[in-house]
Short mmCIF file of C-alpha atoms and ligand atoms in Angstrom, two decimals:
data_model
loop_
_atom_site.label_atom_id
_atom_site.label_comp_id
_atom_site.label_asym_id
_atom_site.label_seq_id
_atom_site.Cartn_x
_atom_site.Cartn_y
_atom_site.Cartn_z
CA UNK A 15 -90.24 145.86 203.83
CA UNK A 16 -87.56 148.48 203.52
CA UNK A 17 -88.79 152.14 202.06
CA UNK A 18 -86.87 153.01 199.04
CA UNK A 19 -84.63 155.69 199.35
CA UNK A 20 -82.89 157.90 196.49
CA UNK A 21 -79.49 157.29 197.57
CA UNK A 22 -76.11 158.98 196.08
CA UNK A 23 -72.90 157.41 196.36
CA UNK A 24 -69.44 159.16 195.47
CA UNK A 25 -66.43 156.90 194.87
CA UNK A 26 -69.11 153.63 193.94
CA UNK A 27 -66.37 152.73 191.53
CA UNK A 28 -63.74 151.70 194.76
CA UNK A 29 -63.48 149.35 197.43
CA UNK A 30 -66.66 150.68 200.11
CA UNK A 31 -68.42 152.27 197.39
CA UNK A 32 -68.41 149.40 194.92
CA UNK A 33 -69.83 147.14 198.17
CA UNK A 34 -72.36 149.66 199.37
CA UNK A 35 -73.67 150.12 195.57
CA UNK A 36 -73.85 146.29 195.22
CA UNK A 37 -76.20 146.01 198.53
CA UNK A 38 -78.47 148.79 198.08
CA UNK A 39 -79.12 149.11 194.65
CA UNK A 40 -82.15 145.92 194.86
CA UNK A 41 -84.09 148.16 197.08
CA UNK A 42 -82.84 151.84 196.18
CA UNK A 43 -82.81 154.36 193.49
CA UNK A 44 -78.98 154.63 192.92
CA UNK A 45 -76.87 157.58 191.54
CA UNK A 46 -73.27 157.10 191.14
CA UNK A 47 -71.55 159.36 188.99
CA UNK A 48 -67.97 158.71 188.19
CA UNK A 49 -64.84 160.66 188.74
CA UNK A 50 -65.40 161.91 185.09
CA UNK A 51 -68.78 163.56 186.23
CA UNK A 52 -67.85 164.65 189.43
CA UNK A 53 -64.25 165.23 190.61
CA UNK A 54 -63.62 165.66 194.13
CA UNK A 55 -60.26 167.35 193.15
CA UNK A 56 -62.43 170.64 191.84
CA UNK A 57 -64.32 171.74 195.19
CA UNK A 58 -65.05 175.02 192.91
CA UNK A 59 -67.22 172.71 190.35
CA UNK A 60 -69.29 170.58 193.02
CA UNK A 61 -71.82 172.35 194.12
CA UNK A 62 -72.90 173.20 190.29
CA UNK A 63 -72.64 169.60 189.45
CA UNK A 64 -74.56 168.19 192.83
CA UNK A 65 -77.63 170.63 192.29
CA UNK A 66 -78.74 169.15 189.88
CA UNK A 67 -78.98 166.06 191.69
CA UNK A 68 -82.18 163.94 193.27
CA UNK A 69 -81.48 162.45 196.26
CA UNK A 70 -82.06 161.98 200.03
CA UNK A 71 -79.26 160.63 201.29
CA UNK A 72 -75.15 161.04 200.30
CA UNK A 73 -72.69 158.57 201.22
CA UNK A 74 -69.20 159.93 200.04
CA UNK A 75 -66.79 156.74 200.06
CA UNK A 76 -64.64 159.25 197.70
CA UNK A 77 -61.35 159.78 198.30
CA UNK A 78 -57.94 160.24 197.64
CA UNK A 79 -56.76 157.50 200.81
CA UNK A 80 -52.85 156.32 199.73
CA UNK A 81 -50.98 158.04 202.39
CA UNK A 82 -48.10 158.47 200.47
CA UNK A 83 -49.89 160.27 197.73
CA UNK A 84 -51.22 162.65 200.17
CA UNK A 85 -47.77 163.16 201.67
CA UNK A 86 -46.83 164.45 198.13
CA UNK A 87 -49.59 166.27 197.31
CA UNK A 88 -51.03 167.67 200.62
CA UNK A 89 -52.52 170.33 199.28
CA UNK A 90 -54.69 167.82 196.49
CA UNK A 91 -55.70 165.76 199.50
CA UNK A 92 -57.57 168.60 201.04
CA UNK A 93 -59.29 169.57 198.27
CA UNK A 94 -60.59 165.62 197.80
CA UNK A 95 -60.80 164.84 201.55
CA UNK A 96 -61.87 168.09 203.13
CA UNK A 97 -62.56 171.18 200.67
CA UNK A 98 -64.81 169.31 198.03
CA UNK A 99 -66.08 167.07 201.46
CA UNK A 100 -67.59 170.31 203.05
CA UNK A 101 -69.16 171.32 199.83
CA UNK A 102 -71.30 168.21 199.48
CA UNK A 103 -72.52 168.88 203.26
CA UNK A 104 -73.48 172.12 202.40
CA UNK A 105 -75.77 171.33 200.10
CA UNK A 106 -77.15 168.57 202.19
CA UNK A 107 -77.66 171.27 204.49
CA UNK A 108 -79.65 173.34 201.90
CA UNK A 109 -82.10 170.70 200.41
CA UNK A 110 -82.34 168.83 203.94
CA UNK A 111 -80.98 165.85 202.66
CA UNK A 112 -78.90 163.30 204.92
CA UNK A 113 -75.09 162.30 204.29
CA UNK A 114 -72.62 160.13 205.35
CA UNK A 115 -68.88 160.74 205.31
CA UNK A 116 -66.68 157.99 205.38
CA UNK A 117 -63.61 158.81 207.57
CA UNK A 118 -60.96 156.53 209.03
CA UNK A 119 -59.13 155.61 212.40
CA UNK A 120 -55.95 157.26 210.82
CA UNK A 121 -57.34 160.52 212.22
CA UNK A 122 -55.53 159.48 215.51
CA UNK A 123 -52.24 159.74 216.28
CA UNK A 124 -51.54 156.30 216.84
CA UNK A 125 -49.62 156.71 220.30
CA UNK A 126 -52.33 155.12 222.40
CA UNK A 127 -52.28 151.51 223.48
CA UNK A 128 -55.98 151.34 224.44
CA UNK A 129 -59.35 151.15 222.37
CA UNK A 130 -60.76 154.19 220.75
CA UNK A 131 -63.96 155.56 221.44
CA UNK A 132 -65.37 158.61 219.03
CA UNK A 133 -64.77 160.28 222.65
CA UNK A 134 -61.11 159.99 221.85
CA UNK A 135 -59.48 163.34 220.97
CA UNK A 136 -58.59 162.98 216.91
CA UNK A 137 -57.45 166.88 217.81
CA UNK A 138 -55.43 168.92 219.54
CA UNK A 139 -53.42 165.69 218.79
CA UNK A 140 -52.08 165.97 215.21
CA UNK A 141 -52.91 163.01 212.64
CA UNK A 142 -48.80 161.72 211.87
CA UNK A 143 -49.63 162.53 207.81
CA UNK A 144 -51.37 164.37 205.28
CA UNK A 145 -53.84 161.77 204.76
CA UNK A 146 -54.97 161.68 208.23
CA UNK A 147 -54.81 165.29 208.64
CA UNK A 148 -56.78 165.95 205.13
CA UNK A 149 -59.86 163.41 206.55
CA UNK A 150 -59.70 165.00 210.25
CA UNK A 151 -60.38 168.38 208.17
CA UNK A 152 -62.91 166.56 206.41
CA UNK A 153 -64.67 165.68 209.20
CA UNK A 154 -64.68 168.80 211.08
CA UNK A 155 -65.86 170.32 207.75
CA UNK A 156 -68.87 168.43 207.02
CA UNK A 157 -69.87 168.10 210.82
CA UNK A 158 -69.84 171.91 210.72
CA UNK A 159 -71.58 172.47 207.63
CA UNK A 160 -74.50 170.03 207.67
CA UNK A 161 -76.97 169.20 210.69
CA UNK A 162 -77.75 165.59 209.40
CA UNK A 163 -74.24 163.65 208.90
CA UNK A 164 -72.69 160.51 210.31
CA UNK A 165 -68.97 160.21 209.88
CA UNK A 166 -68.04 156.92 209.71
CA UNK A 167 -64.90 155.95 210.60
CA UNK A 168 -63.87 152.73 208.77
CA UNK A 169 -60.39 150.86 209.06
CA UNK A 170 -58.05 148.07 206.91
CA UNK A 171 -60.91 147.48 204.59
CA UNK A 172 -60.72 144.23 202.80
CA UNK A 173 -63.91 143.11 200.04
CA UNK A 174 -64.11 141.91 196.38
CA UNK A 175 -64.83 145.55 195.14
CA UNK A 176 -61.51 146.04 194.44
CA UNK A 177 -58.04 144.33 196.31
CA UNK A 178 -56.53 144.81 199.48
CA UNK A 179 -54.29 143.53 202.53
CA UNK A 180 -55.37 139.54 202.06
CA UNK A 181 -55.26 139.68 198.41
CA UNK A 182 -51.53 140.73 198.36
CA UNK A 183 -50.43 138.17 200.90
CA UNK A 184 -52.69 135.55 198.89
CA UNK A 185 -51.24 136.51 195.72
CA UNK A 186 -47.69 136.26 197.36
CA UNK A 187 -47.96 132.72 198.86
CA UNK A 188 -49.81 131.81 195.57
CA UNK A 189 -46.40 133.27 193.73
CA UNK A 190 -44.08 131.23 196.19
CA UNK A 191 -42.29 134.41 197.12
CA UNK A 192 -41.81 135.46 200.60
CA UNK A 193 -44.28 136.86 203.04
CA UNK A 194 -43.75 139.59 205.71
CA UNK A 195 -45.75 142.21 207.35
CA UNK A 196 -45.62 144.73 210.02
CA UNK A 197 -45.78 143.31 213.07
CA UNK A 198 -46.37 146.51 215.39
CA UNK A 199 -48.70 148.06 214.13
CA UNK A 200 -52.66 147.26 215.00
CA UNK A 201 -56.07 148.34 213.58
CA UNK A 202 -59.61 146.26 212.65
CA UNK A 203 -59.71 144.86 209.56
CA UNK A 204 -63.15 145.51 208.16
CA UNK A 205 -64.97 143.82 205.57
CA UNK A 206 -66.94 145.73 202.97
CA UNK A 207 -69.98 143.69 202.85
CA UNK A 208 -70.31 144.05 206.85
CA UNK A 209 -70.53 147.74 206.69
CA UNK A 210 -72.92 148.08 203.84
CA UNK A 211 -75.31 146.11 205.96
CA UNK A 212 -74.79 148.00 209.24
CA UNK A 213 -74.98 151.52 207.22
CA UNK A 214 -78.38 150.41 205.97
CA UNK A 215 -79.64 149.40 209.15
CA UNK A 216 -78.54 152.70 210.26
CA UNK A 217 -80.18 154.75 208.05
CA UNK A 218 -83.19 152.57 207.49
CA UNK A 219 -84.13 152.16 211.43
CA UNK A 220 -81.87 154.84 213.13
CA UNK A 221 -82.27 158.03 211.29
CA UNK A 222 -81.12 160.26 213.82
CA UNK A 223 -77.69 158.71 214.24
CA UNK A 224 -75.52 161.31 213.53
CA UNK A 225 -71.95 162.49 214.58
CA UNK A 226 -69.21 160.16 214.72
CA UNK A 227 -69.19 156.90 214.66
CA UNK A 228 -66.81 154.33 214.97
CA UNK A 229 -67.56 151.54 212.31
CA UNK A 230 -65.73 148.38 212.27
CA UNK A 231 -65.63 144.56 212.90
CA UNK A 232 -64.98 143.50 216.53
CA UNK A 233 -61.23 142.63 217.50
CA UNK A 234 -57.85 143.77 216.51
CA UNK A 235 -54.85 142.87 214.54
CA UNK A 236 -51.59 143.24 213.24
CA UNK A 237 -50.68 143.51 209.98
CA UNK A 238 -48.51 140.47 210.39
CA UNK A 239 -51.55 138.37 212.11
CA UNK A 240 -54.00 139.92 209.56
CA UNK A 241 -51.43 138.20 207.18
CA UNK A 242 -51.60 134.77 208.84
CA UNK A 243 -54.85 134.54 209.78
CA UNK A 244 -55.87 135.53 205.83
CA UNK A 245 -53.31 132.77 204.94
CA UNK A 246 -54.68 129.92 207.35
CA UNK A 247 -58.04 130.51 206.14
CA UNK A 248 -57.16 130.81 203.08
CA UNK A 249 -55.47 126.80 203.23
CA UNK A 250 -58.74 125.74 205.11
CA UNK A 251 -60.63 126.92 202.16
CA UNK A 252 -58.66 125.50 199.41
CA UNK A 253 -57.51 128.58 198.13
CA UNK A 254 -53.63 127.65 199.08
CA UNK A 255 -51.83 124.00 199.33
CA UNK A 256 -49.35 124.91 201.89
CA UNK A 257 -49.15 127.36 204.60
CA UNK A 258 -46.47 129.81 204.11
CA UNK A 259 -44.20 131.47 207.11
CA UNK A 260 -45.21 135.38 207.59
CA UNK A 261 -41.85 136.58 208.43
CA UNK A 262 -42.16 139.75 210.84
CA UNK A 263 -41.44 143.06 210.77
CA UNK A 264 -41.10 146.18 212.33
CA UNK A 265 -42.32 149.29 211.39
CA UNK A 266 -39.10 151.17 211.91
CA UNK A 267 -37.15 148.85 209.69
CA UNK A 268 -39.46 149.39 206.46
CA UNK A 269 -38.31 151.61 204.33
CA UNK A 270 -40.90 151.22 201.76
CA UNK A 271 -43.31 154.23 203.64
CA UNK A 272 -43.21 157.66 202.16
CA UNK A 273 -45.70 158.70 204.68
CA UNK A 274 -45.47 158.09 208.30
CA UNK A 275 -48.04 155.32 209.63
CA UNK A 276 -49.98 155.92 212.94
CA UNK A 277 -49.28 152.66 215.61
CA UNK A 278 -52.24 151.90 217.64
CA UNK A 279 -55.16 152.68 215.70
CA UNK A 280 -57.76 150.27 216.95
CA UNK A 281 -61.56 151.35 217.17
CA UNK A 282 -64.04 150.09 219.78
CA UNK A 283 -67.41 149.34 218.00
CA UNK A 284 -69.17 149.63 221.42
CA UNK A 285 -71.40 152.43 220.25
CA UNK A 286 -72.29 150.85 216.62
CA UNK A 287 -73.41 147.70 218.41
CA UNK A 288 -75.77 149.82 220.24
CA UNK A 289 -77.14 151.04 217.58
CA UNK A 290 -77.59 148.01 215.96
CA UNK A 291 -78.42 145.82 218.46
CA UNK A 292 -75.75 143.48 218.17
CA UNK A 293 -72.11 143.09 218.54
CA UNK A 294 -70.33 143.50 214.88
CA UNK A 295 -68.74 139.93 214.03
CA UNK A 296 -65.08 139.43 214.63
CA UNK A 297 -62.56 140.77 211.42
CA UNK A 298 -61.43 137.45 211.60
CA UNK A 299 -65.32 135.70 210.87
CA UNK A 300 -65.84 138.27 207.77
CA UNK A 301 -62.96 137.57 206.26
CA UNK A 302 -63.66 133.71 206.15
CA UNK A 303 -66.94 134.91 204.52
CA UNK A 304 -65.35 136.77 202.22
CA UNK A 305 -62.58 134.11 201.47
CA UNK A 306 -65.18 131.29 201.37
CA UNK A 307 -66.91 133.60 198.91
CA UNK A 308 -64.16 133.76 196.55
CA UNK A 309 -64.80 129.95 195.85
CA UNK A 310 -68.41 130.20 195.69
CA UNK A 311 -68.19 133.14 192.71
N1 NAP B 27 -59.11 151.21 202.20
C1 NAP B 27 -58.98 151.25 203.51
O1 NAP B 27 -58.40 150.35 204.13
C2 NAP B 27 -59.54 152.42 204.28
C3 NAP B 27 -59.22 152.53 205.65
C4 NAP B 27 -59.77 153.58 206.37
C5 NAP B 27 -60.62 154.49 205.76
N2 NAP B 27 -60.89 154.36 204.43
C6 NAP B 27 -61.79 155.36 203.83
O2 NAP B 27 -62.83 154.67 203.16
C7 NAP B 27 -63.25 155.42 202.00
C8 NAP B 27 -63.30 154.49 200.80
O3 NAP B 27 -62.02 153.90 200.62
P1 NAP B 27 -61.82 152.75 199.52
O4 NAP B 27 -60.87 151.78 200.10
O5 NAP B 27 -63.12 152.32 198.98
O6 NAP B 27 -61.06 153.60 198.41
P2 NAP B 27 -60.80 153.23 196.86
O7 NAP B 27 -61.07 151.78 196.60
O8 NAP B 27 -59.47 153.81 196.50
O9 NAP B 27 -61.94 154.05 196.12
C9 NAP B 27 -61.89 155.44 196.12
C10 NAP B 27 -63.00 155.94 195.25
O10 NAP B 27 -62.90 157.36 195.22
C11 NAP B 27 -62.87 157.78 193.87
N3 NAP B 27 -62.10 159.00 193.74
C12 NAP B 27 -60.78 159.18 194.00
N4 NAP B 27 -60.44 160.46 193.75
C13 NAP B 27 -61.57 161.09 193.32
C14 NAP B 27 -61.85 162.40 192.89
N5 NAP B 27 -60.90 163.34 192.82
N6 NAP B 27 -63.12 162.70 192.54
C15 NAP B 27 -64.09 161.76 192.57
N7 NAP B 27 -63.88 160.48 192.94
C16 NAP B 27 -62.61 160.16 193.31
C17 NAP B 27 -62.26 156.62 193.11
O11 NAP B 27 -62.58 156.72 191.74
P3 NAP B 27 -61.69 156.03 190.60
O12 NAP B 27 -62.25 154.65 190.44
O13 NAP B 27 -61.88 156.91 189.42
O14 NAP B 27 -60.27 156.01 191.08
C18 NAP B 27 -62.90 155.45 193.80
O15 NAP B 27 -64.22 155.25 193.31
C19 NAP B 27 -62.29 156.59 201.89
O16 NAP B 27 -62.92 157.71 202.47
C20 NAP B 27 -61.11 156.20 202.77
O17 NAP B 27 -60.50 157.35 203.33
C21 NAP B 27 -60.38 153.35 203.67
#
């Protein structure tokens, strides 16, 4: 029997946040103020708003995370992703409450070729845009501000909370137009659902886990084989009637980026599955789940 806990979640409106509000609010008292009630983009205005505020644990899924909106508006994407960020760990801090701060493996540099541990210099290294560079901040903010936070480093996320990757190449081969992605370029894709189970196993049986933390499904992909993969299982499942070509591209050759994109971005999970006891499931696994789920709802 899991102990209630008052939990707070920023951004439960998006993609994580919808998924981690879905799966904890059976068991836990839930706030979840909208952007209306508590804007990221006014660090000046959050502490005043948050003190009011019951909880034990923060989980800030809020942000401002299209690269190419933070590449033209650098200075707004600290204020979301860092400023406001290290405001909400200070007042953890002061009431002794716990928090979690979602980050993300474009904190790297992307020039690697090998699997990331949180060991991995993020820094002196510099994140290749303004969104990577706004989280790193972020991170280094609310590690220094608050004795009691996990950063969570999440990547590619795909879940029914709101679309992503596989729902644009679905909706694509579902239109009959053409398919292409990048094809050098990797990462983990990461369902939704997946974390909001490990996170409450985390701060249900490991409360001490703090620090960063690398939190993804096991493998690695392409955004091209991300594409065909979510496209074969997708004709498996009876979503599609014929299996489109992915035509493949390279990164250098698209032109729709405003924002550079780091390369090699891929996360080893080694130290989540210690925690948890067990080796996440593959990307490829939870996204037939959450396919297959599609069909089911
Ligand atoms: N998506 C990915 O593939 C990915 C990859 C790596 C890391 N991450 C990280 O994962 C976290 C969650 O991402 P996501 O995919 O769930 O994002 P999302 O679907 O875009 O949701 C973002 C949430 O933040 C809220 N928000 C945006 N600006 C805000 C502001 N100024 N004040 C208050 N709330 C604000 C949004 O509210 P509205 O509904 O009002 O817009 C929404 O609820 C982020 O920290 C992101 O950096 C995501």
């Amino acid at each position: 029997m899991i102990k209630g806990m008052k939990i707070f979640i920023t951004g439960a409106s998006g993609r994580l946040g919808g998924a981690l509000n879905r799966r904890y609010a059976a068991r836990h008292e839930m706030l979840t103020p909208s952007r209306s009630v508590l804007d990221l983009a006014k660090p000046d205005e959050v502490a005043e708003i948050v003190r009011d505020l019951d909880f034990d644990l923060l989980i800030n899924c809020a942000g401002m995370i299209s690269p190419d909106e933070c590449e033209g508006d650098p200075l707004g994407a600290m204020r979301v992703n860092a400023e406001s960020p290290a405001v909400l760990a200070a007042e953890c801090q002061r009431r002794g409450a716990r928090m979690i701060q979602i980050s993300t493996d474009y904190v790297f540099d992307g020039e690697g070729d090998s699997l990331l541990s949180e060991a991995a210099p993020a820094a002196p290294a510099v994140p290749v845009n303004a969104y990577g560079r706004s989280k790193l901040a972020g991170e280094q903010a609310v590690l220094a501000a608050c004795s009691q936070v996990l950063v969570a480093r999440v990547s590619w996320l795909f879940g029914p909370d709101r679309p992503s990757f596989p729902d644009q190449m679905l909706a694509r081969a579902i239109a009959g137009q053409e398919v292409a992605a990048i094809a050098d370029k990797w990462s983990v894709p990461t369902s939704t659902d997946d974390i909001a189970s490990w996170l409450e196993h985390l701060f249900i049986h490991r409360p001490a886990a703090s620090g960063l933390l690398h939190v993804c499904n096991s493998g690695e992909a392409t955004w091209h084989s991300y594409a065909e993969t979510t496209l074969a299982l997708a004709l498996e499942i009876g979503l599609i009637q014929d299996l489109p070509p992915v035509k493949p591209q390279r990164m250098e050759e698209f032109t729709g980026f405003l924002a550079r994109r780091p390369r090699y971005t891929t996360m080893s999970n080694a130290a989540l599955a210690d925690l948890l006891g067990e080796t996440p499931q593959s990307w490829e696994s939870a996204l037939r789940q959450s396919l297959a789920g599609r069909v089911t709802r």
